[in-house]
Amino acid sequence: MKPKLTQSGLAQKQAREQTVPEKRSDGVLRLVLISDTHDRTPAAVPPGDVLIHAGDFACGDDLHSLQRDIGWLRSLSHRQKILVPGNHDLILTIQPNVRELLGSIHFLSDSSVDIDGVRFYGIGWGSKPIIPEGTDVLISHCPPAGVLDNGMGCPVLRRAVAEARPRVHVFGHIHGCRGHVQLGLTHFYNASLDARQTSQAAVVAASSHTISLPTARPWVHELPRASPLV
């Protein structure tokens, strides 16, 4: 009989399993950024090293459609894939065998994974944004206040990001505010694939799950593996 792991031992085991061995390359990690697909399949997803989905991946609580969505995500050619939960991804948080369903996809909900020397941290939907020191790429579904958010972002998250200073922050949720901006050392990406919403009313409707087929191509960000000098 195998000895039972203590809570501390289990946490260390999970941390080891969530760490991908470093791989020699040209020194650049190519990130492909998407969000808010809502049970829809983008026409084209560029190749890259790491695919990041910033939430609202699923649609309601239909297990069959969830399995189909996961099958699509797993079929993509990216070496590593990361998914964080959005406000329409409740099924991901209540499904007892979600880790088994996702397979090699890293499901980050207030947790992190290291890939080729780069630390990725995902904030769970509704969680208090406590960002660990050394986070290179932050992923949340909600945007930070005042950044590609149409006035609907989270002030607490904005303060946490300003303190942690990740190199990249990926989010979505507010469909019509898709965009990219660099503030200080951090590149901010609203990675929603529905870029048609323009008015305040349309943005509110989008955040309440009014969406059809994706209308924009995913962002691509080439991230040097070595942390920049500050």
mmCIF file of C-alpha atoms in Angstrom:
data_model
loop_
_atom_site.group_PDB
_atom_site.id
_atom_site.type_symbol
_atom_site.label_atom_id
_atom_site.label_comp_id
_atom_site.label_asym_id
_atom_site.label_seq_id
_atom_site.Cartn_x
_atom_site.Cartn_y
_atom_site.Cartn_z
ATOM 1 C CA MET A 1 0.000 0.000 0.000
ATOM 2 C CA LYS A 2 1.353 3.400 -0.951
ATOM 3 C CA PRO A 3 1.771 5.841 1.949
ATOM 4 C CA LYS A 4 -0.722 8.726 1.981
ATOM 5 C CA LEU A 5 0.687 12.153 1.190
ATOM 6 C CA THR A 6 0.346 14.885 3.772
ATOM 7 C CA GLN A 7 -1.291 18.137 2.633
ATOM 8 C CA SER A 8 2.172 19.698 2.308
ATOM 9 C CA GLY A 9 3.470 16.699 0.372
ATOM 10 C CA LEU A 10 0.475 16.746 -1.941
ATOM 11 C CA ALA A 11 1.003 20.441 -2.673
ATOM 12 C CA GLN A 12 4.670 19.780 -3.512
ATOM 13 C CA LYS A 13 3.690 16.863 -5.763
ATOM 14 C CA GLN A 14 1.138 19.012 -7.630
ATOM 15 C CA ALA A 15 3.702 21.792 -8.021
ATOM 16 C CA ARG A 16 6.187 19.340 -9.550
ATOM 17 C CA GLU A 17 3.536 18.021 -11.935
ATOM 18 C CA GLN A 18 2.681 21.590 -12.996
ATOM 19 C CA THR A 19 6.297 22.371 -13.936
ATOM 20 C CA VAL A 20 7.391 21.695 -17.500
ATOM 21 C CA PRO A 21 11.119 20.949 -18.010
ATOM 22 C CA GLU A 22 13.064 23.793 -19.578
ATOM 23 C CA LYS A 23 13.653 23.402 -23.305
ATOM 24 C CA ARG A 24 16.510 24.847 -25.364
ATOM 25 C CA SER A 25 15.396 27.178 -28.156
ATOM 26 C CA ASP A 26 16.085 30.558 -29.737
ATOM 27 C CA GLY A 27 15.353 32.310 -26.433
ATOM 28 C CA VAL A 28 11.846 33.477 -27.379
ATOM 29 C CA LEU A 29 8.566 32.008 -26.165
ATOM 30 C CA ARG A 30 5.762 32.641 -28.677
ATOM 31 C CA LEU A 31 2.480 33.228 -26.841
ATOM 32 C CA VAL A 32 -0.864 32.977 -28.670
ATOM 33 C CA LEU A 33 -3.606 34.807 -26.761
ATOM 34 C CA ILE A 34 -7.366 34.209 -26.972
ATOM 35 C CA SER A 35 -10.433 34.741 -24.778
ATOM 36 C CA ASP A 36 -14.230 34.612 -24.834
ATOM 37 C CA THR A 37 -14.773 31.899 -27.422
ATOM 38 C CA HIS A 38 -18.028 30.833 -25.680
ATOM 39 C CA ASP A 39 -18.319 27.367 -27.210
ATOM 40 C CA ARG A 40 -17.341 28.716 -30.656
ATOM 41 C CA THR A 41 -14.313 27.698 -32.716
ATOM 42 C CA PRO A 42 -12.088 30.427 -34.205
ATOM 43 C CA ALA A 43 -11.441 30.046 -37.927
ATOM 44 C CA ALA A 44 -7.669 30.212 -37.522
ATOM 45 C CA VAL A 45 -5.327 30.071 -34.544
ATOM 46 C CA PRO A 46 -1.662 30.960 -35.258
ATOM 47 C CA PRO A 47 1.022 28.460 -34.252
ATOM 48 C CA GLY A 48 3.136 29.119 -31.180
ATOM 49 C CA ASP A 49 4.746 27.662 -28.088
ATOM 50 C CA VAL A 50 2.036 28.456 -25.534
ATOM 51 C CA LEU A 51 -1.677 28.992 -26.197
ATOM 52 C CA ILE A 52 -3.384 31.063 -23.480
ATOM 53 C CA HIS A 53 -7.174 31.134 -23.136
ATOM 54 C CA ALA A 54 -8.274 33.860 -20.708
ATOM 55 C CA GLY A 55 -11.713 32.475 -19.885
ATOM 56 C CA ASP A 56 -15.308 32.127 -21.073
ATOM 57 C CA PHE A 57 -14.224 29.020 -22.877
ATOM 58 C CA ALA A 58 -17.441 27.077 -22.298
ATOM 59 C CA CYS A 59 -21.139 27.913 -22.578
ATOM 60 C CA GLY A 60 -23.383 27.099 -19.633
ATOM 61 C CA ASP A 61 -23.341 23.657 -18.015
ATOM 62 C CA ASP A 62 -23.574 21.295 -20.990
ATOM 63 C CA LEU A 63 -21.015 18.519 -20.465
ATOM 64 C CA HIS A 64 -21.258 17.361 -24.094
ATOM 65 C CA SER A 65 -20.346 20.791 -25.488
ATOM 66 C CA LEU A 66 -17.588 21.122 -22.867
ATOM 67 C CA GLN A 67 -16.051 17.850 -24.054
ATOM 68 C CA ARG A 68 -16.241 19.090 -27.644
ATOM 69 C CA ASP A 69 -14.570 22.400 -26.701
ATOM 70 C CA ILE A 70 -11.806 20.595 -24.831
ATOM 71 C CA GLY A 71 -11.293 18.294 -27.819
ATOM 72 C CA TRP A 72 -10.818 21.318 -30.063
ATOM 73 C CA LEU A 73 -8.344 22.927 -27.659
ATOM 74 C CA ARG A 74 -6.370 19.709 -27.272
ATOM 75 C CA SER A 75 -6.234 19.286 -31.068
ATOM 76 C CA LEU A 76 -4.285 22.533 -31.557
ATOM 77 C CA SER A 77 -0.584 22.212 -32.284
ATOM 78 C CA HIS A 78 0.777 24.431 -29.502
ATOM 79 C CA ARG A 79 3.329 22.723 -27.277
ATOM 80 C CA GLN A 80 1.626 23.948 -24.095
ATOM 81 C CA LYS A 81 -1.905 25.237 -23.428
ATOM 82 C CA ILE A 82 -3.208 27.271 -20.486
ATOM 83 C CA LEU A 83 -6.837 27.913 -19.537
ATOM 84 C CA VAL A 84 -8.268 30.106 -16.761
ATOM 85 C CA PRO A 85 -11.961 30.147 -15.759
ATOM 86 C CA GLY A 86 -14.319 32.948 -16.778
ATOM 87 C CA ASN A 87 -17.750 33.864 -15.466
ATOM 88 C CA HIS A 88 -19.400 31.451 -17.941
ATOM 89 C CA ASP A 89 -17.067 28.566 -17.079
ATOM 90 C CA LEU A 90 -18.768 27.386 -13.885
ATOM 91 C CA ILE A 91 -18.851 23.829 -15.222
ATOM 92 C CA LEU A 92 -15.032 23.810 -15.161
ATOM 93 C CA THR A 93 -15.023 24.589 -11.448
ATOM 94 C CA ILE A 94 -17.715 22.073 -10.418
ATOM 95 C CA GLN A 95 -16.830 19.168 -12.707
ATOM 96 C CA PRO A 96 -15.180 16.572 -10.426
ATOM 97 C CA ASN A 97 -12.981 15.078 -13.169
ATOM 98 C CA VAL A 98 -12.063 18.340 -14.894
ATOM 99 C CA ARG A 99 -8.317 17.591 -14.667
ATOM 100 C CA GLU A 100 -8.870 14.256 -16.374
ATOM 101 C CA LEU A 101 -10.987 15.883 -19.100
ATOM 102 C CA LEU A 102 -8.403 18.595 -19.744
ATOM 103 C CA GLY A 103 -5.491 16.169 -19.910
ATOM 104 C CA SER A 104 -2.273 18.086 -20.581
ATOM 105 C CA ILE A 105 -4.018 21.493 -20.621
ATOM 106 C CA HIS A 106 -2.907 23.576 -17.619
ATOM 107 C CA PHE A 107 -6.023 24.781 -15.776
ATOM 108 C CA LEU A 108 -4.868 27.722 -13.664
ATOM 109 C CA SER A 109 -7.252 28.973 -10.999
ATOM 110 C CA ASP A 110 -5.213 30.790 -8.348
ATOM 111 C CA SER A 111 -2.271 28.625 -9.375
ATOM 112 C CA SER A 112 0.842 28.783 -11.530
ATOM 113 C CA VAL A 113 2.941 26.799 -13.953
ATOM 114 C CA ASP A 114 6.553 27.283 -15.115
ATOM 115 C CA ILE A 115 7.233 26.761 -18.821
ATOM 116 C CA ASP A 116 10.756 27.155 -20.181
ATOM 117 C CA GLY A 117 11.771 29.375 -17.281
ATOM 118 C CA VAL A 118 8.692 31.631 -17.585
ATOM 119 C CA ARG A 119 6.170 31.674 -14.726
ATOM 120 C CA PHE A 120 2.472 31.860 -15.641
ATOM 121 C CA TYR A 121 -0.150 32.624 -12.977
ATOM 122 C CA GLY A 122 -3.925 32.380 -13.466
ATOM 123 C CA ILE A 123 -6.491 34.136 -11.279
ATOM 124 C CA GLY A 124 -9.771 32.289 -10.700
ATOM 125 C CA TRP A 125 -13.038 34.065 -11.469
ATOM 126 C CA GLY A 126 -14.193 35.958 -8.364
ATOM 127 C CA SER A 127 -10.927 35.327 -6.523
ATOM 128 C CA LYS A 128 -9.002 38.001 -4.659
ATOM 129 C CA PRO A 129 -6.115 38.981 -6.965
ATOM 130 C CA ILE A 130 -3.028 38.004 -4.986
ATOM 131 C CA ILE A 131 -0.203 37.751 -7.518
ATOM 132 C CA PRO A 132 2.876 35.758 -6.450
ATOM 133 C CA GLU A 133 6.284 37.372 -6.658
ATOM 134 C CA GLY A 134 8.161 36.381 -9.813
ATOM 135 C CA THR A 135 5.072 36.099 -12.043
ATOM 136 C CA ASP A 136 6.044 36.791 -15.656
ATOM 137 C CA VAL A 137 2.674 36.259 -17.373
ATOM 138 C CA LEU A 138 -0.547 37.000 -15.504
ATOM 139 C CA ILE A 139 -3.861 35.651 -16.811
ATOM 140 C CA SER A 140 -7.272 36.720 -15.530
ATOM 141 C CA HIS A 141 -10.707 36.828 -17.107
ATOM 142 C CA CYS A 142 -11.577 40.229 -15.664
ATOM 143 C CA PRO A 143 -9.582 43.267 -16.866
ATOM 144 C CA PRO A 144 -7.818 45.651 -14.485
ATOM 145 C CA ALA A 145 -9.554 48.986 -13.941
ATOM 146 C CA GLY A 146 -8.707 51.601 -16.542
ATOM 147 C CA VAL A 147 -7.042 49.245 -19.037
ATOM 148 C CA LEU A 148 -9.069 48.126 -22.076
ATOM 149 C CA ASP A 149 -12.101 47.735 -19.797
ATOM 150 C CA ASN A 150 -14.653 50.435 -20.787
ATOM 151 C CA GLY A 151 -14.829 51.427 -17.124
ATOM 152 C CA MET A 152 -15.825 47.938 -15.974
ATOM 153 C CA GLY A 153 -12.480 46.589 -14.735
ATOM 154 C CA CYS A 154 -11.356 45.673 -11.224
ATOM 155 C CA PRO A 155 -9.514 48.383 -9.178
ATOM 156 C CA VAL A 156 -8.074 45.805 -6.769
ATOM 157 C CA LEU A 157 -6.615 43.863 -9.695
ATOM 158 C CA ARG A 158 -5.128 47.057 -11.157
ATOM 159 C CA ARG A 159 -3.322 47.796 -7.885
ATOM 160 C CA ALA A 160 -2.082 44.206 -7.619
ATOM 161 C CA VAL A 161 -0.720 44.294 -11.181
ATOM 162 C CA ALA A 162 1.008 47.639 -10.537
ATOM 163 C CA GLU A 163 2.756 46.070 -7.542
ATOM 164 C CA ALA A 164 3.642 42.711 -9.136
ATOM 165 C CA ARG A 165 4.705 44.205 -12.508
ATOM 166 C CA PRO A 166 4.297 41.080 -14.674
ATOM 167 C CA ARG A 167 5.761 41.281 -18.141
ATOM 168 C CA VAL A 168 2.422 40.389 -19.743
ATOM 169 C CA HIS A 169 -1.179 40.524 -18.481
ATOM 170 C CA VAL A 170 -3.799 38.687 -20.566
ATOM 171 C CA PHE A 171 -7.548 39.057 -19.950
ATOM 172 C CA GLY A 172 -10.892 39.374 -21.767
ATOM 173 C CA HIS A 173 -14.521 39.622 -20.546
ATOM 174 C CA ILE A 174 -15.249 43.065 -22.079
ATOM 175 C CA HIS A 175 -15.515 42.005 -25.704
ATOM 176 C CA GLY A 176 -15.622 45.403 -27.389
ATOM 177 C CA CYS A 177 -12.450 46.607 -25.662
ATOM 178 C CA ARG A 178 -10.153 44.142 -27.388
ATOM 179 C CA GLY A 179 -6.726 45.697 -27.742
ATOM 180 C CA HIS A 180 -3.093 45.932 -26.655
ATOM 181 C CA VAL A 181 -1.285 48.600 -24.665
ATOM 182 C CA GLN A 182 2.033 48.755 -22.829
ATOM 183 C CA LEU A 183 2.117 50.597 -19.506
ATOM 184 C CA GLY A 184 5.526 50.668 -17.866
ATOM 185 C CA LEU A 185 7.063 47.192 -18.046
ATOM 186 C CA THR A 186 3.761 45.391 -18.615
ATOM 187 C CA HIS A 187 2.066 44.526 -21.926
ATOM 188 C CA PHE A 188 -1.720 44.382 -21.443
ATOM 189 C CA TYR A 189 -3.853 42.340 -23.865
ATOM 190 C CA ASN A 190 -7.633 42.188 -23.975
ATOM 191 C CA ALA A 191 -7.728 38.955 -25.974
ATOM 192 C CA SER A 192 -11.468 38.688 -26.661
ATOM 193 C CA LEU A 193 -12.106 37.294 -30.128
ATOM 194 C CA ASP A 194 -15.373 39.222 -30.544
ATOM 195 C CA ALA A 195 -14.282 42.708 -31.597
ATOM 196 C CA ARG A 196 -17.577 44.074 -32.915
ATOM 197 C CA GLN A 197 -19.003 45.636 -29.773
ATOM 198 C CA THR A 198 -18.527 49.422 -29.670
ATOM 199 C CA SER A 199 -21.271 51.109 -27.614
ATOM 200 C CA GLN A 200 -21.622 50.942 -23.827
ATOM 201 C CA ALA A 201 -24.872 48.998 -24.173
ATOM 202 C CA ALA A 202 -23.244 46.514 -26.541
ATOM 203 C CA VAL A 203 -20.313 45.992 -24.182
ATOM 204 C CA VAL A 204 -22.677 45.298 -21.278
ATOM 205 C CA ALA A 205 -24.599 42.835 -23.462
ATOM 206 C CA ALA A 206 -21.366 41.131 -24.510
ATOM 207 C CA SER A 207 -20.264 40.679 -20.909
ATOM 208 C CA SER A 208 -23.645 39.029 -20.321
ATOM 209 C CA HIS A 209 -22.952 36.460 -23.030
ATOM 210 C CA THR A 210 -24.207 37.932 -26.305
ATOM 211 C CA ILE A 211 -21.717 36.600 -28.837
ATOM 212 C CA SER A 212 -21.650 34.844 -32.167
ATOM 213 C CA LEU A 213 -18.681 33.681 -34.208
ATOM 214 C CA PRO A 214 -15.245 35.144 -33.351
ATOM 215 C CA THR A 215 -14.478 38.190 -35.500
ATOM 216 C CA ALA A 216 -10.785 38.822 -34.740
ATOM 217 C CA ARG A 217 -7.502 36.962 -34.999
ATOM 218 C CA PRO A 218 -5.672 35.949 -31.823
ATOM 219 C CA TRP A 219 -2.894 38.170 -30.498
ATOM 220 C CA VAL A 220 0.666 36.850 -30.687
ATOM 221 C CA HIS A 221 3.311 38.040 -28.227
ATOM 222 C CA GLU A 222 6.960 36.983 -28.444
ATOM 223 C CA LEU A 223 8.347 36.896 -24.933
ATOM 224 C CA PRO A 224 12.082 36.610 -24.180
ATOM 225 C CA ARG A 225 12.608 33.793 -21.720
ATOM 226 C CA ALA A 226 15.140 35.739 -19.636
ATOM 227 C CA SER A 227 13.611 38.419 -17.412
ATOM 228 C CA PRO A 228 14.505 41.954 -18.562
ATOM 229 C CA LEU A 229 16.721 44.143 -16.430
ATOM 230 C CA VAL A 230 14.779 46.603 -14.249
#
